[in-house]
Short mmCIF file of C-alpha atoms in Angstrom, two decimals:
data_model
loop_
_atom_site.label_atom_id
_atom_site.label_comp_id
_atom_site.label_asym_id
_atom_site.label_seq_id
_atom_site.Cartn_x
_atom_site.Cartn_y
_atom_site.Cartn_z
CA UNK A 449 5.43 -69.66 4.43
CA UNK A 450 4.86 -65.94 5.00
CA UNK A 451 1.20 -66.37 5.93
CA UNK A 452 2.05 -68.49 9.05
CA UNK A 453 2.40 -64.91 10.63
CA UNK A 454 -1.31 -64.12 9.69
CA UNK A 455 -2.11 -64.51 13.51
CA UNK A 456 -0.35 -61.40 14.26
CA UNK A 457 -2.44 -59.30 11.97
CA UNK A 458 -5.99 -60.82 12.27
CA UNK A 459 -8.68 -58.79 13.83
CA UNK A 460 -9.83 -59.76 17.44
CA UNK A 461 -13.16 -61.05 16.19
CA UNK A 462 -11.75 -62.94 13.31
CA UNK A 463 -10.87 -62.41 9.62
CA UNK A 464 -13.71 -61.15 7.35
CA UNK A 465 -14.75 -63.48 4.18
CA UNK A 466 -12.87 -60.92 1.90
CA UNK A 467 -9.89 -60.56 3.82
CA UNK A 468 -9.63 -64.37 3.92
CA UNK A 469 -9.77 -64.56 0.28
CA UNK A 470 -6.89 -62.28 -0.13
CA UNK A 471 -4.98 -64.16 2.53
CA UNK A 472 -5.52 -67.34 0.46
CA UNK A 473 -4.73 -65.60 -2.73
CA UNK A 474 -1.58 -64.17 -1.34
CA UNK A 475 -0.75 -67.74 -0.03
CA UNK A 476 -1.13 -68.98 -3.48
CA UNK A 477 0.64 -66.22 -5.37
CA UNK A 478 4.43 -66.78 -4.93
CA UNK A 479 7.58 -67.65 -6.82
CA UNK A 480 5.43 -70.45 -8.57
CA UNK A 481 3.64 -67.83 -10.76
CA UNK A 482 7.04 -66.94 -12.70
CA UNK A 483 7.92 -70.68 -13.21
CA UNK A 484 4.73 -71.62 -15.01
CA UNK A 485 5.84 -70.68 -18.63
CA UNK A 486 8.87 -72.78 -18.14
CA UNK A 487 6.90 -75.66 -16.62
CA UNK A 488 4.80 -75.51 -19.70
CA UNK A 489 7.87 -75.48 -21.99
CA UNK A 490 9.20 -78.61 -20.42
CA UNK A 491 6.24 -80.80 -21.61
CA UNK A 492 4.61 -78.53 -24.13
CA UNK A 493 1.11 -77.12 -24.83
CA UNK A 494 -0.53 -80.48 -23.58
CA UNK A 495 0.70 -79.71 -19.98
CA UNK A 496 -2.09 -77.23 -19.40
CA UNK A 497 -4.47 -80.04 -18.48
CA UNK A 498 -2.00 -81.06 -15.93
CA UNK A 499 -1.84 -77.79 -14.47
CA UNK A 500 -5.57 -77.58 -14.02
CA UNK A 501 -5.81 -80.95 -12.67
CA UNK A 502 -3.19 -80.27 -10.13
CA UNK A 503 -5.33 -77.12 -9.05
CA UNK A 504 -8.45 -79.55 -8.87
CA UNK A 505 -6.44 -82.07 -6.55
CA UNK A 506 -5.13 -79.40 -4.31
CA UNK A 507 -8.38 -77.68 -3.81
CA UNK A 508 -10.06 -81.17 -3.05
CA UNK A 509 -7.10 -81.65 -0.64
CA UNK A 510 -7.90 -78.45 0.80
CA UNK A 511 -11.40 -79.43 1.46
CA UNK A 512 -10.41 -82.73 3.10
CA UNK A 513 -8.18 -80.68 5.39
CA UNK A 514 -10.86 -78.43 6.33
CA UNK A 515 -13.00 -81.36 7.23
CA UNK A 516 -10.18 -82.48 9.54
CA UNK A 517 -10.03 -79.21 11.24
CA UNK A 518 -13.78 -79.19 11.69
CA UNK A 519 -13.60 -82.10 14.05
CA UNK A 520 -11.64 -80.30 16.86
CA UNK A 521 -11.89 -76.66 17.22
CA UNK A 522 -8.51 -76.55 19.06
CA UNK A 523 -6.58 -77.57 15.95
CA UNK A 524 -5.13 -74.13 14.52
CA UNK A 525 -1.86 -75.37 12.61
CA UNK A 526 -1.06 -78.17 10.29
CA UNK A 527 1.23 -79.95 13.00
CA UNK A 528 -2.03 -80.03 15.06
CA UNK A 529 -3.79 -81.92 12.37
CA UNK A 530 -0.66 -84.31 12.20
CA UNK A 531 -1.01 -84.74 16.02
CA UNK A 532 -4.97 -85.32 15.85
CA UNK A 533 -4.47 -88.12 13.15
CA UNK A 534 -1.13 -89.67 14.35
CA UNK A 535 -0.08 -88.42 17.70
CA UNK A 536 3.27 -86.92 18.48
CA UNK A 537 5.08 -88.62 15.70
CA UNK A 538 2.42 -87.00 13.38
CA UNK A 539 3.14 -83.59 14.58
CA UNK A 540 6.90 -84.13 14.36
CA UNK A 541 6.72 -85.48 10.75
CA UNK A 542 4.45 -82.59 9.54
CA UNK A 543 6.44 -79.97 11.43
CA UNK A 544 9.54 -81.06 9.82
CA UNK A 545 8.26 -81.04 6.24
CA UNK A 546 6.59 -77.50 6.88
CA UNK A 547 9.73 -75.84 8.34
CA UNK A 548 11.90 -77.55 5.60
CA UNK A 549 9.52 -76.03 2.98
CA UNK A 550 10.05 -72.41 4.60
CA UNK A 551 13.68 -72.89 4.61
CA UNK A 552 14.11 -73.96 1.00
CA UNK A 553 11.66 -71.42 -0.43
CA UNK A 554 13.79 -68.64 1.55
CA UNK A 555 16.79 -69.94 -0.37
CA UNK A 556 14.84 -69.89 -3.65
CA UNK A 557 14.15 -66.16 -2.97
CA UNK A 558 17.77 -65.50 -2.59
CA UNK A 559 18.74 -67.31 -5.86
CA UNK A 560 15.98 -65.34 -7.66
CA UNK A 561 17.41 -61.99 -6.27
CA UNK A 562 20.96 -62.82 -7.20
CA UNK A 563 19.98 -63.80 -10.76
CA UNK A 564 18.21 -60.88 -11.59
CA UNK A 565 20.28 -58.39 -9.98
CA UNK A 566 23.41 -59.89 -11.98
CA UNK A 567 21.45 -59.14 -15.22
CA UNK A 568 21.26 -55.44 -14.18
CA UNK A 569 24.78 -55.03 -12.78
CA UNK A 570 27.05 -57.78 -14.52
CA UNK A 571 30.30 -56.07 -13.41
CA UNK A 572 29.42 -55.28 -9.96
CA UNK A 573 31.76 -57.09 -7.18
CA UNK A 574 34.14 -56.33 -4.35
CA UNK A 575 37.91 -57.17 -3.88
CA UNK A 576 38.45 -58.83 -0.50
CA UNK A 577 42.00 -59.66 0.32
CA UNK A 578 43.08 -60.25 -3.17
CA UNK A 579 39.97 -62.26 -4.02
CA UNK A 580 37.50 -60.84 -6.44
CA UNK A 581 33.78 -61.64 -5.14
CA UNK A 582 31.12 -60.84 -7.99
CA UNK A 583 28.13 -62.18 -10.00
CA UNK A 584 25.67 -64.10 -8.19
CA UNK A 585 27.65 -64.89 -4.77
CA UNK A 586 28.09 -61.16 -4.44
CA UNK A 587 24.50 -60.22 -4.89
CA UNK A 588 23.32 -62.87 -2.71
CA UNK A 589 25.35 -61.53 0.03
CA UNK A 590 24.24 -58.02 -0.68
CA UNK A 591 20.59 -59.18 -0.63
CA UNK A 592 21.47 -61.14 2.68
CA UNK A 593 22.70 -57.77 4.21
CA UNK A 594 19.67 -55.93 3.12
CA UNK A 595 17.26 -58.36 4.81
CA UNK A 596 19.38 -58.75 8.16
CA UNK A 597 17.54 -55.79 9.67
CA UNK A 598 14.16 -57.24 9.14
CA UNK A 599 15.28 -60.54 10.67
CA UNK A 600 15.99 -58.32 13.91
CA UNK A 601 12.47 -57.30 14.27
CA UNK A 602 10.15 -58.92 17.01
CA UNK A 603 7.00 -57.28 15.89
CA UNK A 604 6.33 -58.13 12.04
CA UNK A 605 2.92 -56.73 12.01
CA UNK A 606 4.00 -53.92 9.55
CA UNK A 607 5.58 -56.40 7.31
CA UNK A 608 2.72 -58.80 7.35
CA UNK A 609 0.53 -55.97 6.22
CA UNK A 610 2.89 -54.95 3.47
CA UNK A 611 3.34 -58.68 2.34
CA UNK A 612 -0.58 -58.68 1.75
CA UNK A 613 0.08 -56.97 -1.51
CA UNK A 614 1.09 -60.41 -3.10
CA UNK A 615 -2.08 -60.37 -5.16
CA UNK A 616 -1.48 -56.93 -6.49
CA UNK A 617 1.94 -57.76 -7.18
CA UNK A 618 0.94 -60.89 -9.24
CA UNK A 619 -1.42 -58.56 -11.33
CA UNK A 620 1.29 -55.97 -12.10
CA UNK A 621 3.57 -58.80 -13.12
CA UNK A 622 1.11 -60.39 -15.49
CA UNK A 623 0.14 -56.89 -16.94
CA UNK A 624 3.69 -55.95 -17.44
CA UNK A 625 4.58 -59.21 -19.26
CA UNK A 626 1.47 -58.62 -21.39
CA UNK A 627 2.51 -55.08 -22.26
CA UNK A 628 6.10 -56.31 -23.20
CA UNK A 629 4.66 -58.92 -25.55
CA UNK A 630 2.46 -56.32 -27.11
CA UNK A 631 5.26 -53.87 -27.38
CA UNK A 632 7.92 -55.40 -29.35
CA UNK A 633 8.61 -59.28 -28.15
CA UNK A 634 5.31 -60.44 -29.66
CA UNK A 635 3.44 -63.85 -29.15
CA UNK A 636 4.57 -65.63 -32.18
CA UNK A 637 6.43 -68.65 -30.71
CA UNK A 638 4.56 -71.75 -31.51
CA UNK A 639 6.13 -74.15 -29.16
CA UNK A 640 5.76 -77.79 -29.02
CA UNK A 641 2.83 -80.13 -28.40
CA UNK A 642 3.90 -82.84 -26.30
CA UNK A 643 7.30 -83.98 -24.82
CA UNK A 644 6.94 -87.04 -22.62
CA UNK A 645 10.34 -86.55 -20.91
CA UNK A 646 9.32 -83.24 -19.30
CA UNK A 647 6.34 -84.37 -17.49
CA UNK A 648 8.03 -85.12 -14.28
CA UNK A 649 9.53 -81.59 -14.03
CA UNK A 650 6.35 -79.84 -15.10
CA UNK A 651 4.09 -81.82 -12.41
CA UNK A 652 6.75 -81.02 -9.83
CA UNK A 653 6.51 -77.00 -10.70
CA UNK A 654 2.83 -77.20 -10.98
CA UNK A 655 2.71 -78.89 -7.59
CA UNK A 656 4.81 -76.00 -6.25
CA UNK A 657 2.44 -73.56 -7.52
CA UNK A 658 -0.25 -74.99 -5.32
CA UNK A 659 1.97 -75.63 -2.22
CA UNK A 660 -0.48 -73.55 0.00
CA UNK A 661 -1.81 -76.18 2.52
CA UNK A 662 0.92 -75.56 5.13
CA UNK A 663 -0.75 -72.14 5.83
CA UNK A 664 -4.46 -73.32 5.06
CA UNK A 665 -5.10 -74.41 8.80
CA UNK A 666 -3.73 -70.84 10.02
CA UNK A 667 -6.07 -68.94 7.60
CA UNK A 668 -9.06 -71.18 8.31
CA UNK A 669 -8.80 -70.76 11.89
CA UNK A 670 -8.44 -66.97 11.83
CA UNK A 671 -11.67 -66.61 9.77
CA UNK A 672 -14.82 -65.08 11.43
CA UNK A 673 -17.31 -67.48 9.93
CA UNK A 674 -15.34 -70.84 9.31
CA UNK A 675 -18.28 -72.47 7.66
CA UNK A 676 -17.86 -70.09 4.54
CA UNK A 677 -14.25 -71.42 4.12
CA UNK A 678 -15.32 -73.80 1.46
CA UNK A 679 -16.61 -71.11 -0.75
CA UNK A 680 -13.25 -69.33 -0.36
CA UNK A 681 -11.49 -72.57 -1.70
CA UNK A 682 -13.94 -72.63 -4.52
CA UNK A 683 -13.24 -68.97 -5.35
CA UNK A 684 -9.33 -68.75 -4.74
CA UNK A 685 -8.25 -71.91 -6.66
CA UNK A 686 -9.97 -71.20 -9.97
CA UNK A 687 -8.94 -67.53 -9.80
CA UNK A 688 -5.25 -68.33 -9.24
CA UNK A 689 -5.44 -71.20 -11.74
CA UNK A 690 -6.73 -68.87 -14.35
CA UNK A 691 -3.88 -66.32 -13.39
CA UNK A 692 -1.36 -69.06 -13.77
CA UNK A 693 -2.80 -70.31 -17.15
CA UNK A 694 -2.65 -66.60 -18.43
CA UNK A 695 0.97 -66.24 -17.51
CA UNK A 696 1.98 -69.66 -18.77
CA UNK A 697 0.41 -69.25 -22.08
CA UNK A 698 1.53 -65.58 -22.76
CA UNK A 699 5.20 -66.54 -21.40
CA UNK A 700 5.41 -69.52 -23.73
CA UNK A 701 3.90 -67.86 -26.79
CA UNK A 702 6.30 -64.85 -26.13
CA UNK A 703 9.60 -67.01 -25.65
CA UNK A 704 8.95 -70.63 -26.84
CA UNK A 705 11.35 -73.11 -25.65
CA UNK A 706 13.83 -70.41 -24.77
CA UNK A 707 11.99 -69.31 -22.05
CA UNK A 708 13.95 -69.52 -18.67
CA UNK A 709 12.96 -70.95 -15.18
CA UNK A 710 12.16 -67.53 -14.06
CA UNK A 711 10.25 -65.89 -17.02
CA UNK A 712 11.15 -62.30 -15.82
CA UNK A 713 14.62 -63.11 -16.80
CA UNK A 714 13.58 -63.34 -20.37
CA UNK A 715 12.28 -59.63 -20.23
CA UNK A 716 14.34 -57.06 -22.02
CA UNK A 717 15.87 -54.77 -19.50
CA UNK A 718 15.91 -51.82 -21.74
CA UNK A 719 11.95 -51.27 -21.33
CA UNK A 720 10.59 -49.53 -18.65
CA UNK A 721 7.47 -51.83 -18.46
CA UNK A 722 10.02 -54.76 -17.96
CA UNK A 723 11.73 -53.07 -15.18
CA UNK A 724 8.30 -52.58 -13.44
CA UNK A 725 7.79 -56.35 -13.56
CA UNK A 726 11.21 -57.26 -12.45
CA UNK A 727 11.46 -54.79 -9.61
CA UNK A 728 7.98 -55.79 -8.34
CA UNK A 729 9.18 -59.43 -8.45
CA UNK A 730 12.47 -58.36 -6.61
CA UNK A 731 10.68 -56.39 -3.86
CA UNK A 732 8.70 -59.51 -2.71
CA UNK A 733 11.50 -61.55 -1.16
CA UNK A 734 12.71 -58.61 0.68
CA UNK A 735 9.53 -58.25 2.40
CA UNK A 736 8.65 -61.91 2.87
CA UNK A 737 11.79 -63.36 4.00
CA UNK A 738 11.70 -62.48 7.54
CA UNK A 739 8.05 -63.65 7.73
CA UNK A 740 8.96 -67.02 6.09
CA UNK A 741 11.84 -67.66 8.54
CA UNK A 742 10.08 -66.34 11.78
CA UNK A 743 8.12 -69.61 12.43
CA UNK A 744 11.26 -71.64 12.15
CA UNK A 745 13.25 -69.37 14.30
CA UNK A 746 10.29 -69.45 16.93
CA UNK A 747 10.26 -73.13 16.71
CA UNK A 748 13.91 -73.40 17.53
CA UNK A 749 13.72 -70.79 20.36
CA UNK A 750 10.76 -72.71 21.94
CA UNK A 751 12.99 -75.79 22.08
CA UNK A 752 15.71 -74.04 23.94
CA UNK A 753 15.86 -73.65 27.96
CA UNK A 754 13.90 -70.67 29.15
CA UNK A 755 17.17 -69.21 30.53
CA UNK A 756 18.42 -68.67 27.04
CA UNK A 757 15.29 -66.52 26.02
CA UNK A 758 17.09 -63.30 25.56
CA UNK A 759 17.87 -60.72 22.92
CA UNK A 760 21.33 -62.05 22.21
CA UNK A 761 19.94 -65.71 21.36
CA UNK A 762 17.22 -63.93 19.34
CA UNK A 763 19.70 -62.16 17.27
CA UNK A 764 21.99 -65.19 17.03
CA UNK A 765 19.39 -67.62 15.70
CA UNK A 766 17.88 -65.44 13.13
CA UNK A 767 21.36 -64.28 11.82
CA UNK A 768 22.55 -67.86 11.64
CA UNK A 769 19.46 -68.97 9.82
CA UNK A 770 20.10 -65.99 7.20
CA UNK A 771 23.75 -66.96 6.82
CA UNK A 772 23.07 -70.58 6.40
CA UNK A 773 20.57 -69.68 3.58
CA UNK A 774 22.95 -67.27 1.92
CA UNK A 775 25.58 -69.93 1.91
CA UNK A 776 23.32 -72.65 0.49
CA UNK A 777 22.09 -70.11 -2.20
CA UNK A 778 25.78 -69.52 -3.15
CA UNK A 779 26.58 -73.20 -3.18
CA UNK A 780 23.47 -74.44 -5.19
CA UNK A 781 22.38 -71.55 -7.32
CA UNK A 782 20.03 -73.51 -9.25
CA UNK A 783 16.43 -72.01 -9.14
CA UNK A 784 14.67 -74.49 -11.30
CA UNK A 785 15.98 -77.46 -9.76
CA UNK A 786 15.37 -76.28 -6.22
CA UNK A 787 11.94 -75.13 -7.02
CA UNK A 788 11.22 -78.67 -8.66
CA UNK A 789 12.61 -80.42 -5.71
CA UNK A 790 10.42 -78.56 -3.26
CA UNK A 791 7.54 -79.25 -5.55
CA UNK A 792 7.95 -82.95 -5.88
CA UNK A 793 9.07 -83.56 -2.37
CA UNK A 794 7.34 -81.07 0.09
CA UNK A 795 4.51 -79.68 -1.89
CA UNK A 796 3.32 -82.91 -2.94
CA UNK A 797 3.67 -84.21 0.57
CA UNK A 798 1.96 -81.20 2.20
CA UNK A 799 -0.78 -80.41 -0.37
CA UNK A 800 -1.72 -83.60 -1.82
CA UNK A 801 -0.76 -86.79 0.42
CA UNK A 802 -1.05 -85.66 3.93
CA UNK A 803 -4.44 -84.06 3.71
CA UNK A 804 -5.74 -87.36 2.16
CA UNK A 805 -3.86 -89.69 4.64
CA UNK A 806 -4.95 -87.56 7.95
CA UNK A 807 -8.45 -87.50 6.45
CA UNK A 808 -8.64 -91.28 5.97
CA UNK A 809 -7.11 -91.75 9.53
CA UNK A 810 -9.22 -89.20 11.43
CA UNK A 811 -12.45 -90.35 9.86
CA UNK A 812 -11.36 -94.13 9.96
CA UNK A 813 -12.07 -94.53 6.36
CA UNK A 814 -9.18 -97.13 5.71
CA UNK A 815 -11.71 -100.19 6.33
CA UNK A 816 -14.43 -98.67 4.06
CA UNK A 817 -14.85 -99.15 0.31
CA UNK A 818 -16.66 -96.10 -1.23
CA UNK A 819 -16.18 -93.78 -4.11
CA UNK A 820 -14.55 -91.13 -1.79
CA UNK A 821 -11.84 -93.70 -0.76
CA UNK A 822 -11.23 -94.64 -4.22
CA UNK A 823 -10.80 -90.82 -5.33
CA UNK A 824 -8.28 -90.42 -2.32
CA UNK A 825 -6.48 -93.57 -3.26
CA UNK A 826 -6.09 -92.46 -6.71
CA UNK A 827 -4.66 -88.99 -5.49
CA UNK A 828 -2.14 -90.69 -3.18
CA UNK A 829 -0.78 -92.80 -5.82
CA UNK A 830 -0.58 -89.84 -8.32
CA UNK A 831 1.05 -87.85 -5.43
CA UNK A 832 3.57 -90.43 -4.83
CA UNK A 833 4.28 -90.88 -8.37
CA UNK A 834 4.74 -87.36 -9.07
CA UNK A 835 7.11 -87.06 -5.95
CA UNK A 836 9.25 -89.92 -6.79
CA UNK A 837 9.49 -89.12 -10.71
CA UNK A 838 9.91 -85.50 -10.06
CA UNK A 839 12.73 -86.09 -7.47
CA UNK A 840 14.39 -88.61 -9.66
CA UNK A 841 14.24 -86.41 -12.72
CA UNK A 842 15.52 -83.11 -11.21
CA UNK A 843 18.40 -85.01 -9.32
CA UNK A 844 19.39 -86.77 -12.63
CA UNK A 845 19.14 -83.56 -14.83
CA UNK A 846 21.23 -81.45 -12.46
CA UNK A 847 23.86 -84.18 -11.07
CA UNK A 848 23.41 -87.04 -13.75
#
């Protein structure tokens, strides 16, 4: 994710406690925030305890991941943890999942941008050799062209600083939606209490909300006093969970079962306060996209022969990555399905399963019987169930 670039902006002596808190909040506050009302609508009000439970499990997994990092000061990234636990194969496995998550979330950014821009400018489009290109495909390409210059920057320090406004953006979005509810829309929708069929999708989206542990080792290694990192987990996860619950409850009360996969899509475009929420949301991908894709681009460059290390290759790789995500966003413009799949497959793996599995392997707990091992075993079973059911349900609903 974008915070994988935090190494470029950290101070020489390490990141302070407060700044590390904001880094983690920024990592946790992303596309998942605007999907929470939809996630609740799939199962009903009874899904809120699942949201809290997902946050608790993810926080506990963060503690286990931190304990793994404490065993070797040379570990700074998630692939390093995978290597420490399972060797080269572990590094490869973690890297594939981490880069795939970056890539798919980047596609989600483009889909979100196109969905919202089409609402504002439904008639926009161009005629190209007798073919009219309009709607979502047109805006996906437009957003790609806007993002292209940021992909050409080698020094992303300025963008990294700007992207730290994620927490402020989340507050603006929540406050704006509250104001929209007070000024006209109201909070009168009752919603449903429980719908069993929606549980897999809700859990997948909740897992997506807490898909933060790809960046946790980077944030941890940048901290000045690493022994305080546990306190940061205990501050950040409850704070972000409260933020998720507030938006989920308000969004569901405002729009009920008609709430869309992106709650900002329900906001009336005629109101100024709605436009503030929408524009704030639309600005985030423009800033974050290059930061999301740079780790993947760097990994590709590092795998090439050194003689290919030049500006032409630099530009070609980044342009190719951008074009490929634009094409896939046009071919598969289904935001809710994509986010559910990312949550079920990648976020469950990276933020629930792998921290537990690596912890058990590094500390050699697989031959022991204890309460801790039982808890970890339950988390692994839950994670696998959410991953399998969430993937199956998302695919079935879209293609079945």
